[in-house]
Structures are given as structure tokens and as C-alpha cells.
Short mmCIF file of C-alpha atoms in Angstrom, two decimals:
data_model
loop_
_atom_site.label_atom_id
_atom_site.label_comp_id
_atom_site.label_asym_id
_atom_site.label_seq_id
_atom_site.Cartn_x
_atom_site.Cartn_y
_atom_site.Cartn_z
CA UNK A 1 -27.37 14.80 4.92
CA UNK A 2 -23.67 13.61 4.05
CA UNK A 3 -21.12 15.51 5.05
CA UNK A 4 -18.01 14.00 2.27
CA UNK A 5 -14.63 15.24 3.74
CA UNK A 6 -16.10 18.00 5.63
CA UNK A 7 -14.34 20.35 3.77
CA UNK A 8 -14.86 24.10 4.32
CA UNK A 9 -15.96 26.86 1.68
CA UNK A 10 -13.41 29.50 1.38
CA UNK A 11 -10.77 27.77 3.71
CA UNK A 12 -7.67 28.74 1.98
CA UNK A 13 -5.21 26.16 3.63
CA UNK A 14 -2.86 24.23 1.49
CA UNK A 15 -4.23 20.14 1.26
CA UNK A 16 -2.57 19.05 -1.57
CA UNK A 17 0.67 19.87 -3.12
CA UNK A 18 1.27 18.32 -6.54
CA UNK A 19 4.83 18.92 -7.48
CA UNK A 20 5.38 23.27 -7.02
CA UNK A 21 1.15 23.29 -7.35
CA UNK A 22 -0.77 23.56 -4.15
CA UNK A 23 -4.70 23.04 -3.83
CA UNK A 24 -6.33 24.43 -0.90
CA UNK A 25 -9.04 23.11 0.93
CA UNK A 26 -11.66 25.18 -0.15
CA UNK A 27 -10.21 24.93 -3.98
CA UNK A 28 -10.98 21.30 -3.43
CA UNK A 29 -14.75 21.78 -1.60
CA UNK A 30 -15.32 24.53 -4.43
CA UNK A 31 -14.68 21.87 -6.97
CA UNK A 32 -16.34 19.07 -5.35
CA UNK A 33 -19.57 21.72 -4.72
CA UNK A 34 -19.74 21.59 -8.71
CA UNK A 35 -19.19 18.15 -9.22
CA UNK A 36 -22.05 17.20 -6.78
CA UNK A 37 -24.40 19.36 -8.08
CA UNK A 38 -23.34 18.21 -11.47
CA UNK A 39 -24.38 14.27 -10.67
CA UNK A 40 -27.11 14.92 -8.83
CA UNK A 41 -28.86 17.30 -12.27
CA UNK A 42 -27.67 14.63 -13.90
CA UNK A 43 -29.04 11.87 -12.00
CA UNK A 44 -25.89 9.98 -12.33
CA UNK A 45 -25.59 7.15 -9.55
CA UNK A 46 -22.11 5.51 -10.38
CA UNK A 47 -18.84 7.73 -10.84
CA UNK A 48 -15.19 5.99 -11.83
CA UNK A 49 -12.41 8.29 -11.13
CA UNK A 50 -9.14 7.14 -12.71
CA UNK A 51 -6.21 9.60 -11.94
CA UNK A 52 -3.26 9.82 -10.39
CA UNK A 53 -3.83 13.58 -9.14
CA UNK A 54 -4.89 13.15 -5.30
CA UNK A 55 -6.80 16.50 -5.79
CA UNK A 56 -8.90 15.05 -8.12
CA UNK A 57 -9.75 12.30 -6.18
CA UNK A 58 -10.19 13.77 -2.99
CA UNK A 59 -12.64 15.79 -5.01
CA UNK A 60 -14.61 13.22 -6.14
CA UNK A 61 -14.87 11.33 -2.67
CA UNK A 62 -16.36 14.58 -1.67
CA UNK A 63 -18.65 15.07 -3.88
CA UNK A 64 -20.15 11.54 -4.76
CA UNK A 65 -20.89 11.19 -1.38
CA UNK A 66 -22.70 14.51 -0.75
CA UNK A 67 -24.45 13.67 -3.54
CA UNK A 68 -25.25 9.79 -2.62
CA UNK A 69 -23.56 8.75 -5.73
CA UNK A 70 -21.15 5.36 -5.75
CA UNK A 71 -17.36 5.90 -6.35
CA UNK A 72 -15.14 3.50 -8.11
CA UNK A 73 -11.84 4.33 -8.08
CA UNK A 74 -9.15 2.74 -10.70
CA UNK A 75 -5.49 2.55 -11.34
CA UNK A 76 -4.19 4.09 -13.70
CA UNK A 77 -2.37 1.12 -15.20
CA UNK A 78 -5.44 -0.70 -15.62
CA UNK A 79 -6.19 -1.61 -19.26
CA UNK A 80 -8.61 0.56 -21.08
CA UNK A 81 -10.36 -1.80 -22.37
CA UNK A 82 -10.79 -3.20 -18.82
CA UNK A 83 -11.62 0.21 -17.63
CA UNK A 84 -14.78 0.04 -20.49
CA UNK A 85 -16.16 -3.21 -19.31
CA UNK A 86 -16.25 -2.25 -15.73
CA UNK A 87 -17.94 1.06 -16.81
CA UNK A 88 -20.44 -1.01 -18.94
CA UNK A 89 -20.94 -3.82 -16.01
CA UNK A 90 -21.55 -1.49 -13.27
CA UNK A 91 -23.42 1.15 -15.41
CA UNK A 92 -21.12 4.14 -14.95
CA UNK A 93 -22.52 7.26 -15.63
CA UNK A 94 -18.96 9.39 -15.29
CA UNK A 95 -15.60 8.93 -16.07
CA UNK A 96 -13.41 11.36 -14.76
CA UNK A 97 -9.85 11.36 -15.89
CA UNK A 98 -8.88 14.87 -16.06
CA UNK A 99 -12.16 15.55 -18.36
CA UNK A 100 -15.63 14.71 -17.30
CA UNK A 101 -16.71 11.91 -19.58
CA UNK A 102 -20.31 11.93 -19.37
CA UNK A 103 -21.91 8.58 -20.38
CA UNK A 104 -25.33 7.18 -20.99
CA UNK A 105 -26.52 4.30 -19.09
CA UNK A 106 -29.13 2.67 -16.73
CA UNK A 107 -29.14 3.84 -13.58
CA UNK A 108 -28.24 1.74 -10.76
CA UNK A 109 -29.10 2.08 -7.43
CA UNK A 110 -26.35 3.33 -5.03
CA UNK A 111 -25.70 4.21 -1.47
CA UNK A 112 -22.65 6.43 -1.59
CA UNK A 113 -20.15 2.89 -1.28
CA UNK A 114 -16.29 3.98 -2.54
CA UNK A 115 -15.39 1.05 -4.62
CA UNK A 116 -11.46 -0.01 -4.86
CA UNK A 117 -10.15 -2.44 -7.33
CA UNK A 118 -6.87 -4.93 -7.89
CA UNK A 119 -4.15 -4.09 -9.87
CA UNK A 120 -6.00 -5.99 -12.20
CA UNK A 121 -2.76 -7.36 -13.68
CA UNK A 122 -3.75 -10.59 -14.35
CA UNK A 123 -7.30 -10.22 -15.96
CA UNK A 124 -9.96 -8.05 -14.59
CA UNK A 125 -9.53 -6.19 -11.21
CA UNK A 126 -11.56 -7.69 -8.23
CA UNK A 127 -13.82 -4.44 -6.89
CA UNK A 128 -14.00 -4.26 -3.09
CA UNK A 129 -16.65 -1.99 -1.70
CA UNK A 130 -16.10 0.14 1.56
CA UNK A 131 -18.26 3.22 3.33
CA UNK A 132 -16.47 6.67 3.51
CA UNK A 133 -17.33 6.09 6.84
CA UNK A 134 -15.34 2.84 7.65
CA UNK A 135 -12.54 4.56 6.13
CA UNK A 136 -12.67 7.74 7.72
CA UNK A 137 -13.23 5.64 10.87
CA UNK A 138 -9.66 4.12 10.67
CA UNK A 139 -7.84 7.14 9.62
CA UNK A 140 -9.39 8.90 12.74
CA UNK A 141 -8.39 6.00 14.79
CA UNK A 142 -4.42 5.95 13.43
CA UNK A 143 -4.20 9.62 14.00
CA UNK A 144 -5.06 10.20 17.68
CA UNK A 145 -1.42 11.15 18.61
CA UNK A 146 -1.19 15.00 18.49
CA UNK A 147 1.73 15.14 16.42
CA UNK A 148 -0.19 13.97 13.71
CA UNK A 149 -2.37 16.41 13.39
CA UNK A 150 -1.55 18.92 10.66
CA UNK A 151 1.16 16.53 9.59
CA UNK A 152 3.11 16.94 6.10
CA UNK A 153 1.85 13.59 4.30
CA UNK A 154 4.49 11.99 1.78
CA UNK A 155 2.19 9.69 -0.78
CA UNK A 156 4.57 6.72 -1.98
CA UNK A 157 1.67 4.61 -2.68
CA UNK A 158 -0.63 4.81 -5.78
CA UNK A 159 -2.97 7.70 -4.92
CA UNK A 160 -6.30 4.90 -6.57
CA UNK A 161 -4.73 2.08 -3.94
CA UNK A 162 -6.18 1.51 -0.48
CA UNK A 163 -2.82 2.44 1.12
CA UNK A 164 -2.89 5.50 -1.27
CA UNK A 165 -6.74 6.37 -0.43
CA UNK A 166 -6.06 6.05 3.20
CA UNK A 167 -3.37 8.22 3.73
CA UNK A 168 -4.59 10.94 1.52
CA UNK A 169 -8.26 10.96 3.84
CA UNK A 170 -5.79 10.86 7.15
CA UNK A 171 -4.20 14.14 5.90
CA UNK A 172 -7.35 15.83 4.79
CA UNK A 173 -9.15 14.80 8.00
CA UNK A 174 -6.47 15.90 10.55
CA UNK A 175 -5.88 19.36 8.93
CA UNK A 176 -2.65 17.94 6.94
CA UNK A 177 -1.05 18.51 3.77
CA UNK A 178 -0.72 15.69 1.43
CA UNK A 179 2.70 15.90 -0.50
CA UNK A 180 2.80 14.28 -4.17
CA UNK A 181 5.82 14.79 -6.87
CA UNK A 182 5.63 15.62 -10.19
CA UNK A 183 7.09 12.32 -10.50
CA UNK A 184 6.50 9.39 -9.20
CA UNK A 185 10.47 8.43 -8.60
CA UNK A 186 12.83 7.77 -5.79
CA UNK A 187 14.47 11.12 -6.31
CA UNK A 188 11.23 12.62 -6.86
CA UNK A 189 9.71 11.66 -3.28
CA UNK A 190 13.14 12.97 -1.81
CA UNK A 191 12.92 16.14 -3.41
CA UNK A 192 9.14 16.92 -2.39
CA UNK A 193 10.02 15.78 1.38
CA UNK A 194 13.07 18.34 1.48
CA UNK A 195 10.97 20.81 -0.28
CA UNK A 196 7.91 20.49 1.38
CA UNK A 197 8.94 19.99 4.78
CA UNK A 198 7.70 16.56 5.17
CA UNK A 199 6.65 14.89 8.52
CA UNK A 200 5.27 11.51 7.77
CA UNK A 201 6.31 9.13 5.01
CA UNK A 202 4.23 5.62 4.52
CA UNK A 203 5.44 3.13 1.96
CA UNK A 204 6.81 -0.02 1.27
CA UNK A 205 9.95 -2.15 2.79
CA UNK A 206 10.53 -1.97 -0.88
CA UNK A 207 10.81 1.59 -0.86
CA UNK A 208 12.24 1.60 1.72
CA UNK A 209 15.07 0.46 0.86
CA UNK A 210 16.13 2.50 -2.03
CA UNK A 211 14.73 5.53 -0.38
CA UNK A 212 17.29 5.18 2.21
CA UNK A 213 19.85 4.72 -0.82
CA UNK A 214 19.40 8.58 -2.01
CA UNK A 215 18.37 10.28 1.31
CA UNK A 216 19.85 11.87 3.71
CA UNK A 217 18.19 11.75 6.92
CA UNK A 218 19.59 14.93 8.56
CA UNK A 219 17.74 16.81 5.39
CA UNK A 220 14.53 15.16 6.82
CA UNK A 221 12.42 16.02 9.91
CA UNK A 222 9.95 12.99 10.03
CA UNK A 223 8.00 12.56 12.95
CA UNK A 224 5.93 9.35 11.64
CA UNK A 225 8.01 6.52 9.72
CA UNK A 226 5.02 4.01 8.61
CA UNK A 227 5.53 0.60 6.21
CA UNK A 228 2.89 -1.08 4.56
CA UNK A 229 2.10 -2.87 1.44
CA UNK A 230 4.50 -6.03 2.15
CA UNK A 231 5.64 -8.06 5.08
CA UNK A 232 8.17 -5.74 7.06
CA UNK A 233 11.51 -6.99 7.24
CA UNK A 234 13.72 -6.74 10.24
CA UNK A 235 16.85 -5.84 8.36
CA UNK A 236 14.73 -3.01 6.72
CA UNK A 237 13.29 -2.72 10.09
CA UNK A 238 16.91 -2.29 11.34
CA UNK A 239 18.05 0.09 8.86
CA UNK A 240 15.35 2.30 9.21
CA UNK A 241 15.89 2.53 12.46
CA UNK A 242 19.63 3.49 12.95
CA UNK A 243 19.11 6.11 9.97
CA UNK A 244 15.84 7.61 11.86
CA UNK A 245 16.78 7.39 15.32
CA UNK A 246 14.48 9.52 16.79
CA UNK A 247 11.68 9.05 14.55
CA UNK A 248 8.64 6.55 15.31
CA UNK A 249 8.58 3.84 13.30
CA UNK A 250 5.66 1.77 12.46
CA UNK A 251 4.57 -1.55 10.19
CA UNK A 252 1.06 -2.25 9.29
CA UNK A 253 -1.17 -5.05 7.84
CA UNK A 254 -3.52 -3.80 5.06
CA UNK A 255 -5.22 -4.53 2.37
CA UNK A 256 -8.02 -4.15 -0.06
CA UNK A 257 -10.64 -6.15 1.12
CA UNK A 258 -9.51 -6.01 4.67
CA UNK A 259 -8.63 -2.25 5.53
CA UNK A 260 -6.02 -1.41 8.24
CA UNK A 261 -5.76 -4.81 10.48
CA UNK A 262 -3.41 -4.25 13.25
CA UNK A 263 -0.32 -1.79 12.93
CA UNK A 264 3.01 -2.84 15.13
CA UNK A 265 5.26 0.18 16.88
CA UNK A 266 8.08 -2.31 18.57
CA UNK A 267 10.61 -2.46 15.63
CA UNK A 268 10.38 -6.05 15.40
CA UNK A 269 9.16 -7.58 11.85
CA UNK A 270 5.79 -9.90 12.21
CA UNK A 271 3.26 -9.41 15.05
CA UNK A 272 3.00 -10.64 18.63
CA UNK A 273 1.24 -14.14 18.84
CA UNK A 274 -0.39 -13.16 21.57
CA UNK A 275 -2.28 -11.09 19.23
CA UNK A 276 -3.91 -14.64 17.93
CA UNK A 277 -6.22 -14.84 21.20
CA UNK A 278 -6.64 -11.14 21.85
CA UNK A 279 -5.61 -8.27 18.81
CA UNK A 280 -6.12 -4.71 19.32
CA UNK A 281 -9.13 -2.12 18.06
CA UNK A 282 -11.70 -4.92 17.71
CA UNK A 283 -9.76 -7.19 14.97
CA UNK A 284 -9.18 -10.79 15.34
CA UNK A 285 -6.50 -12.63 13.91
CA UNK A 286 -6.31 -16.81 13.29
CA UNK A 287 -4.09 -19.14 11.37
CA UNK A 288 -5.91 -21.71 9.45
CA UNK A 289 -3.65 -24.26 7.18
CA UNK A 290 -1.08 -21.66 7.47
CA UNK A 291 -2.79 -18.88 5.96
CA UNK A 292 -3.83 -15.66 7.82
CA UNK A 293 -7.22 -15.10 8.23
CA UNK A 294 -8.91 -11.66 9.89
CA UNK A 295 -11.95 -10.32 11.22
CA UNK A 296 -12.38 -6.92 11.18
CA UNK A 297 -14.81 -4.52 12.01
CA UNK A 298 -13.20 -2.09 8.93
CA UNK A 299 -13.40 -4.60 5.85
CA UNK A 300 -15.30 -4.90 2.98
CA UNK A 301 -18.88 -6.25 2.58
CA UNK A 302 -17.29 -8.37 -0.53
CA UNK A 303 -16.58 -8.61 -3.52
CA UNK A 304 -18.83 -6.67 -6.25
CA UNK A 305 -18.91 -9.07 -9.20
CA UNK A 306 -16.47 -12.00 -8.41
CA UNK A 307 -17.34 -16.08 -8.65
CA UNK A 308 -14.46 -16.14 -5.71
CA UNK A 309 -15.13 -14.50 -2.90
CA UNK A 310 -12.45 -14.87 0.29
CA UNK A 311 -15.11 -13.59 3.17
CA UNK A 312 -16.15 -17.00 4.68
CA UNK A 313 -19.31 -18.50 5.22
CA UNK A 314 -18.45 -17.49 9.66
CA UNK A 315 -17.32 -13.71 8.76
CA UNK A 316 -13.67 -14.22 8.36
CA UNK A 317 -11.57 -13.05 5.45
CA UNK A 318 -9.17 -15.68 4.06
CA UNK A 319 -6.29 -14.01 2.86
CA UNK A 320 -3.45 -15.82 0.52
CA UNK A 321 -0.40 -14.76 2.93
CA UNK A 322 1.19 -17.89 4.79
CA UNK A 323 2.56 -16.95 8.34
CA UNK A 324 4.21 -19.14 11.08
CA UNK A 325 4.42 -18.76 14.63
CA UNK A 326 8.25 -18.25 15.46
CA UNK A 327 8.87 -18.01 19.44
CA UNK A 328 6.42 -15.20 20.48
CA UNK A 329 5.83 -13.20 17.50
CA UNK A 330 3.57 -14.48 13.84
CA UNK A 331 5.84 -13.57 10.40
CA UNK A 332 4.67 -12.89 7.35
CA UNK A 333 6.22 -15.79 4.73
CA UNK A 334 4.67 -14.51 1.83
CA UNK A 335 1.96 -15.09 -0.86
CA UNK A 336 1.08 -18.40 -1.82
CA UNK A 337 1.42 -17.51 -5.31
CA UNK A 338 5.10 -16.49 -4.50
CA UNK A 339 6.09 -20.11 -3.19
CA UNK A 340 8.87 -21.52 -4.97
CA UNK A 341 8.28 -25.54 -5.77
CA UNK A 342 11.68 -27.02 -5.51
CA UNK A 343 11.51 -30.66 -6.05
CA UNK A 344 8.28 -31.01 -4.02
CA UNK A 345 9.50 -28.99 -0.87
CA UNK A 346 8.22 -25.12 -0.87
CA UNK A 347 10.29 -22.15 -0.37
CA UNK A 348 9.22 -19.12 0.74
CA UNK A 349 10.99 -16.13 -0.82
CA UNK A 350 10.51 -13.59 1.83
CA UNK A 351 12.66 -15.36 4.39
CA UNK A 352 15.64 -15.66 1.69
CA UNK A 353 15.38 -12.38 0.73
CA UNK A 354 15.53 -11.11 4.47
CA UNK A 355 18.57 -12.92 5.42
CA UNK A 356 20.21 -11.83 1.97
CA UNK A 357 19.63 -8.35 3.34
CA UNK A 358 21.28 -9.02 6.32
CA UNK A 359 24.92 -9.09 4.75
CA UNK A 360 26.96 -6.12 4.73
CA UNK A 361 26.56 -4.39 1.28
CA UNK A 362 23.43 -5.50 0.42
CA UNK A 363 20.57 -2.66 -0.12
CA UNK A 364 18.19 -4.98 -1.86
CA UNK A 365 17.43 -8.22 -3.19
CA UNK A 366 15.07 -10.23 -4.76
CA UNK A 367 14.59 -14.45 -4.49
CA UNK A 368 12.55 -16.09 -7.16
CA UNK A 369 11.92 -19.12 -8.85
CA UNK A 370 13.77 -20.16 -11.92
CA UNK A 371 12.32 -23.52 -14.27
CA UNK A 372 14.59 -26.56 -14.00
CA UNK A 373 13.45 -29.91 -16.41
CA UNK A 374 14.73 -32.09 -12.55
CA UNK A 375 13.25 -30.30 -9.51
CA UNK A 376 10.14 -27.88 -11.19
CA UNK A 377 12.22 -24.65 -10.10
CA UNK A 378 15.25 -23.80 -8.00
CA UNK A 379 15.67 -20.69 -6.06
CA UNK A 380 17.36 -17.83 -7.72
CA UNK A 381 18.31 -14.19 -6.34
CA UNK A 382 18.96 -10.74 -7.83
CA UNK A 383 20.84 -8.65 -5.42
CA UNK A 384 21.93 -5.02 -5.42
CA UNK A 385 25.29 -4.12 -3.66
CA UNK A 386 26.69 -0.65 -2.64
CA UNK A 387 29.03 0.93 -4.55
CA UNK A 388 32.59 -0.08 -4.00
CA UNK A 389 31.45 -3.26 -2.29
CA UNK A 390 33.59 -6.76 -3.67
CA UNK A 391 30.95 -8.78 -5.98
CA UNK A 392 33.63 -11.81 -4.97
CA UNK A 393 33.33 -11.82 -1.38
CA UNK A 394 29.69 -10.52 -1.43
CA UNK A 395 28.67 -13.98 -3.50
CA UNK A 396 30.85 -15.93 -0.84
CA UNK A 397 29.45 -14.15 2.16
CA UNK A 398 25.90 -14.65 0.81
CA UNK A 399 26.26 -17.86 0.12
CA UNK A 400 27.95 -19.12 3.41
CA UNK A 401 24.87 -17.76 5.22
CA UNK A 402 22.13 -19.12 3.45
CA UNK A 403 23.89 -22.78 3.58
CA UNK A 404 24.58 -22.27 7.10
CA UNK A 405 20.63 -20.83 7.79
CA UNK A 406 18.86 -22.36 5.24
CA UNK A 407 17.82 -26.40 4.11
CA UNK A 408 19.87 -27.29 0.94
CA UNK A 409 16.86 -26.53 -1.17
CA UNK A 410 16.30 -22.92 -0.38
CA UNK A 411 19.57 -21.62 -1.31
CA UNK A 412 19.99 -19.86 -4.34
CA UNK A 413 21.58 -21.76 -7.19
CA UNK A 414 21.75 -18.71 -9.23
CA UNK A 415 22.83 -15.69 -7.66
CA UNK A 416 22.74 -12.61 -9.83
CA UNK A 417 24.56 -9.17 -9.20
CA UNK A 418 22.47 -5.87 -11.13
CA UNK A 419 22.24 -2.74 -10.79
CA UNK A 420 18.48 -2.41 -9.83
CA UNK A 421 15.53 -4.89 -9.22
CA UNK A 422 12.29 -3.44 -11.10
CA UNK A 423 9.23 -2.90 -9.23
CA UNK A 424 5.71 -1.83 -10.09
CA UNK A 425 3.96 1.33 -9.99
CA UNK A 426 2.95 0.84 -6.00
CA UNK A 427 6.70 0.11 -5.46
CA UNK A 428 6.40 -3.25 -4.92
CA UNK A 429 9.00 -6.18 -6.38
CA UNK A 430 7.57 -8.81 -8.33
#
């Protein structure tokens, strides 16, 4: 028999706090213990949760596995009428969004698989398929250290990502309580880790960044500083650490279709290449044409309905992020749909961006590629300066070290002061 999230009846200790709401454990099983019974009278095989309320989904992981039904789980920024093809493709029986949305179709076998999609931003989300167990698997692995256990979880991510997903099953499998605002804002996430005592806060180097703008870390207690979601930057890296002192401080390598790879506790930015002939936890790690590819005991099986799949024909995953091997330690360039084409020589963005960071004033900053009828593109950056700082000798200071660090190509012919870069509903630029 499945066991879901192992959740006991009755047990009355907090799990999930939504803004001033809390939802105990056994609120959650009690809810799940419905659902399940629900699916199963119903005969339902395929479930799509679409939500940004972890309670909900935690619930639903629960009970479509107890019941052997399969899970997708969407954004919530994905297009409706994206949202009704998928549920017509992979004949979903239940939408639950707050209401249970009960839907006629032919069934489809399943085996209890939790499905995860793309952001689906640029036509229909890729669906990657994982086993509660794989996932619970890594979460039990990246909690072993005792102060973990019954940790105060800050979610940054999307609660429907894989980032999102895996913290919120760390926190219900070590005892924890998974902390969530009422709103999904900088000042938000500050207010629910002051409020709710938090321990451990995962998110991105984008985050970061202006999370370290608005907090103050003596109003913190954090045991557990974790970044994810983009390459790791050692002037975040840096920050980070002189604000958190005593906090530990870790940068990991995720993704959809690959899970958890490796996670890196030195406070340097990239990974050790000695990590190419022999990585940790059973993963392997290679460089082929400049791209990182992984093999990983934790990924998925593939992609449900895609023409291009990046698991290779010898049980690696391709992924799209170029890396270079830089003295001792493998860094993280970027995506190769980031690379700026100036003129026939590629610039990577990351790179810029990091040594942007690096001047005094900066908080954040973002290099990308503007058209030009000569050269294709040339490299532009938006930057974001601390109050009071000179705009005058900011430009001059940035400038001076990119020509001094950089070939003539990969400095920024437009350099734009503003008063905040956008970034998307996982807190990610671009």
C-alpha cells in the first residue's frame, strides 16, 4: 500500500502557514483522506493541481498517491487555454484549483508518477515525470543534518516548480513548517520570516539580492541559507556571506528534468572540477561541446509528450547551460538561449553581470542583448545602485572594469541606470 507523505490522523502540528493561516498536519491528511477516497469512487486516474496554496498541493501529493492516481502539477501563470489541452491530451479526470473540477474522460492508466511542467512561456510546457519516491529520496538525503529537522521553511520559489515542490516535501518530511506569505513580494517573504521565526530560506541569487536590500539580518535567525534556480554568483556569494556570518550557506544545481544534482557548501560560485571524474551521492557530471551534461540516479524517465527529448541515447541528460573549466572549479556561463551574438563572437551574460556586481553600489544588474543593423546585437546592462550612490562615477567605475576584464566586445555599449530590473514569478531575471 502507498504511504503519500506519511502524514498522521489527528496530529495537530502546524505544516503550513499561509500568511496569519496555519494548516496542521492532520488538517492536511484529513483533507487528503477525502480527496483519495474521492478519486478512487470515482475511478479517476489523472489529477492536475494548479494552485499556488502549498496546502493544497501537499494535499493532493498525498492523496493521488494513496490512491495510485497520477499528479500533474501546473503553474499558475500557465495559459488556460494551455491548461485545457494538457487536460484533454493526458485525459485528466480533476482539476483542482481551489474547487474540484470534476471532468469526464477516458481513463488512462497510471502508476502514481507526479508530473512537473515548464513555465510554458514560450508555447506549451514540457511535462517531466518523477516518483514521490525519487523525490522524497532527495529531500531525505539534503536533510540529514539535525538542525534541519523541524526547520521553519521560507518558500521563495513557485510552490508548482521543482525547487518549490522540493522544499515544501523536505519540510513536511522532517517534521517542519513550511512558511508562505500572503504575498508573493520581497517585503512579503521578510515579513513571514520575522513573523514566523524562520530557519531556512532557499531561493534565487536573484532574490537574493534584493532580499538582502530590505532585510535586516539581526531580525533573522537562519540556520540554512540555500540558492538555487540560477548559476550562483560569487559577489552574491560574498554578500550573503558577510550579512549571514554564522549561517551555512549553500548553492545547488537543479532542475526539472534532472532533480537535485550536486549542492556546493564552500562559498565559492561553480563546482569543483574534480567533481567531473568523481561527483558526490551517485551523480556524474561531463562537459560535452561546452554544455553540461548529468547522470543522475534522481531524474526524470523523460519527457511525457515532447518530439525533443534531452535524455540521450547512453542515459545522460543534455542540459542547455554552457560551463568552462576555470583553474580548479566548473562555472556556470549561462543558457545558450541567453548568448549574446556580437558580430560573430558570443557573450555570455552571466559573467558581465557578475563583475558588474562586483562594484561598490551595485545591488543588481542585468546584461542583455540589444539589435544593432552592424554587429547582430551589442551588449547592454540595466543596473540598480544604492541610494545616495553617484550615477557619474558608478558609470565610470563600471565601465573601467569591464574594459580592463573583459574583450572589447563584451562590454556594455549601453549602460542603463533604473530603479528595479523585473523578474518573473519564480524570481528569476529575464
Amino acid at each position: 500500500m502507498r504511504m503519500g507523505l506519511d502524514l498522521t490522523p489527528g496530529d495537530n502540528t502546524p505544516l503550513v502557514a499561509r500568511g496569519e493561516a496555519l494548516f496542521t498536519r492532520g488538517d492536511i491528511r484529513a483533507r487528503a483522506d477525502d480527496l483519495s477516497s474521492a478519486i478512487s469512487e470515482r475511478g479517476v486516474s489523472r489529477v492536475l493541481v494548479r494552485s499556488d496554496n502549498s496546502a493544497l498541493i501537499l494535499e493532493a501529493i498525498d492523496a493521488c498517491d494513496r490512491a495510485g492516481a497520477d499528479l500533474f502539477i501546473a503553474h499558475t501563470t500557465i495559459a488556460q487555454d494551455r491548461i485545457e489541452a494538457i487536460c484533454a491530451e493526458h485525459g485528466i479526470g480533476l482539476v483542482l484549483n481551489g474547487e474540484h473540477d470534476w471532468r469526464s474522460t477516458t481513463q488512462t492508466p497510471a502508476d502514481g508518477r507526479i508530473y512537473m511542467m515548464t513555465s510554458g512561456t514560450t508555447g506549451m510546457p514540457k511535462v517531466a515525470g518523477h516518483s514521490l519516491e525519487s523525490l522524497l529520496a532527495k529531500a531525505k538525503a539534503g536533510v540529514k543534518r539535525r538542525p534541519d529537522q523541524g526547520g521553519r521553511w521560507v518558500l521563495t520559489y513557485q510552490p508548482t516548480g521543482f525547487a518549490g515542490i522540493q522544499v515544501s516535501l523536505t519540510a513536511a518530511l522532517w517534521g517542519g513548517l513550511l512558511i508562505t506569505p500572503a504575498e508573493r513580494t520581497i517585503g512579503g517573504f521578510y515579513q513571514v520570516s520575522r513573523h514566523w521565526n524562520g530557519t531556512h530560506i532557499s531561493g534565487t541569487p536573484t532574490f537574493w539580492r534584493s532580499f538582502l536590500m530590505v532585510a535586516d539580518p539581526t531580525q533573522l535567525s537562519l540556520a540554512q541559507i540555500t540558492l538555487g534556480g540560477e548559476a550562483a554568483d560569487q559577489p552574491t556569494l560574498d554578500r550573503i556571506r558577510k550579512a549571514f556570518p554564522d549561517t551555512r550557506v549553500t548553492h545547488t544545481y537543479a532542475s526539472t528534468e534532472a532533480g537535485v544534482v550536486y549542492a556546493v557548501h564552500d562559498g565559492l560560485e561553480g563546482f569543483p572540477a574534480s567533481w567531473l571524474e568523481a561527483a558526490p551521492s551517485g551523480v556524474a557530471l561531463r562537459i560535452k561541446d561546452g554544455f553540461l551534461q548529468i547522470k543522475t540516479p534522481h531524474m526524470m524517465s523523460g519527457y511525457l509528450a515532447a518530439a525533443s527529448q534531452p535524455l540521450l541515447d547512453d542515459g545522460w541528460l543534455a542540459t542547455a547551460d554552457l560551463v568552462e573549466v576555470a583553474g580548479d572549479r566548473v562555472k556556470v556561463l549561462g543558457r545558450d538561449d541567453n548568448t549574446i551574438n556580437v558580430g560573430g563572437s558570443k557573450v555570455y551574460p552571466l559573467p558581465v553581470e557578475a563583475l558588474i556586481l562586483k562594484q561598490d553600489g551595485v545591488v543588481e544588474a542585468r546584461v542583455y542583448g540589444q539589435p544593432n543593423p552592424v554587429t547582430g546585437a551589442l551588449v547592454a546592462a540595466d543596473v540598480v545602485l544604492e541610494a545616495g550612490t553617484d550615477e557619474k562615477a558608478a558609470r565610470k567605475a563600471i565601465l573601467t572594469a569591464c574594459r580592463e576584464a573583459l574583450p572589447a566586445y563584451s562590454v556594455p555599449r549601453s549602460l542603463n541606470f533604473v530603479d528595479k530590473i523585473a523578474v518573473s514569478a519564480a524570481n528569476k531575471k529575464g
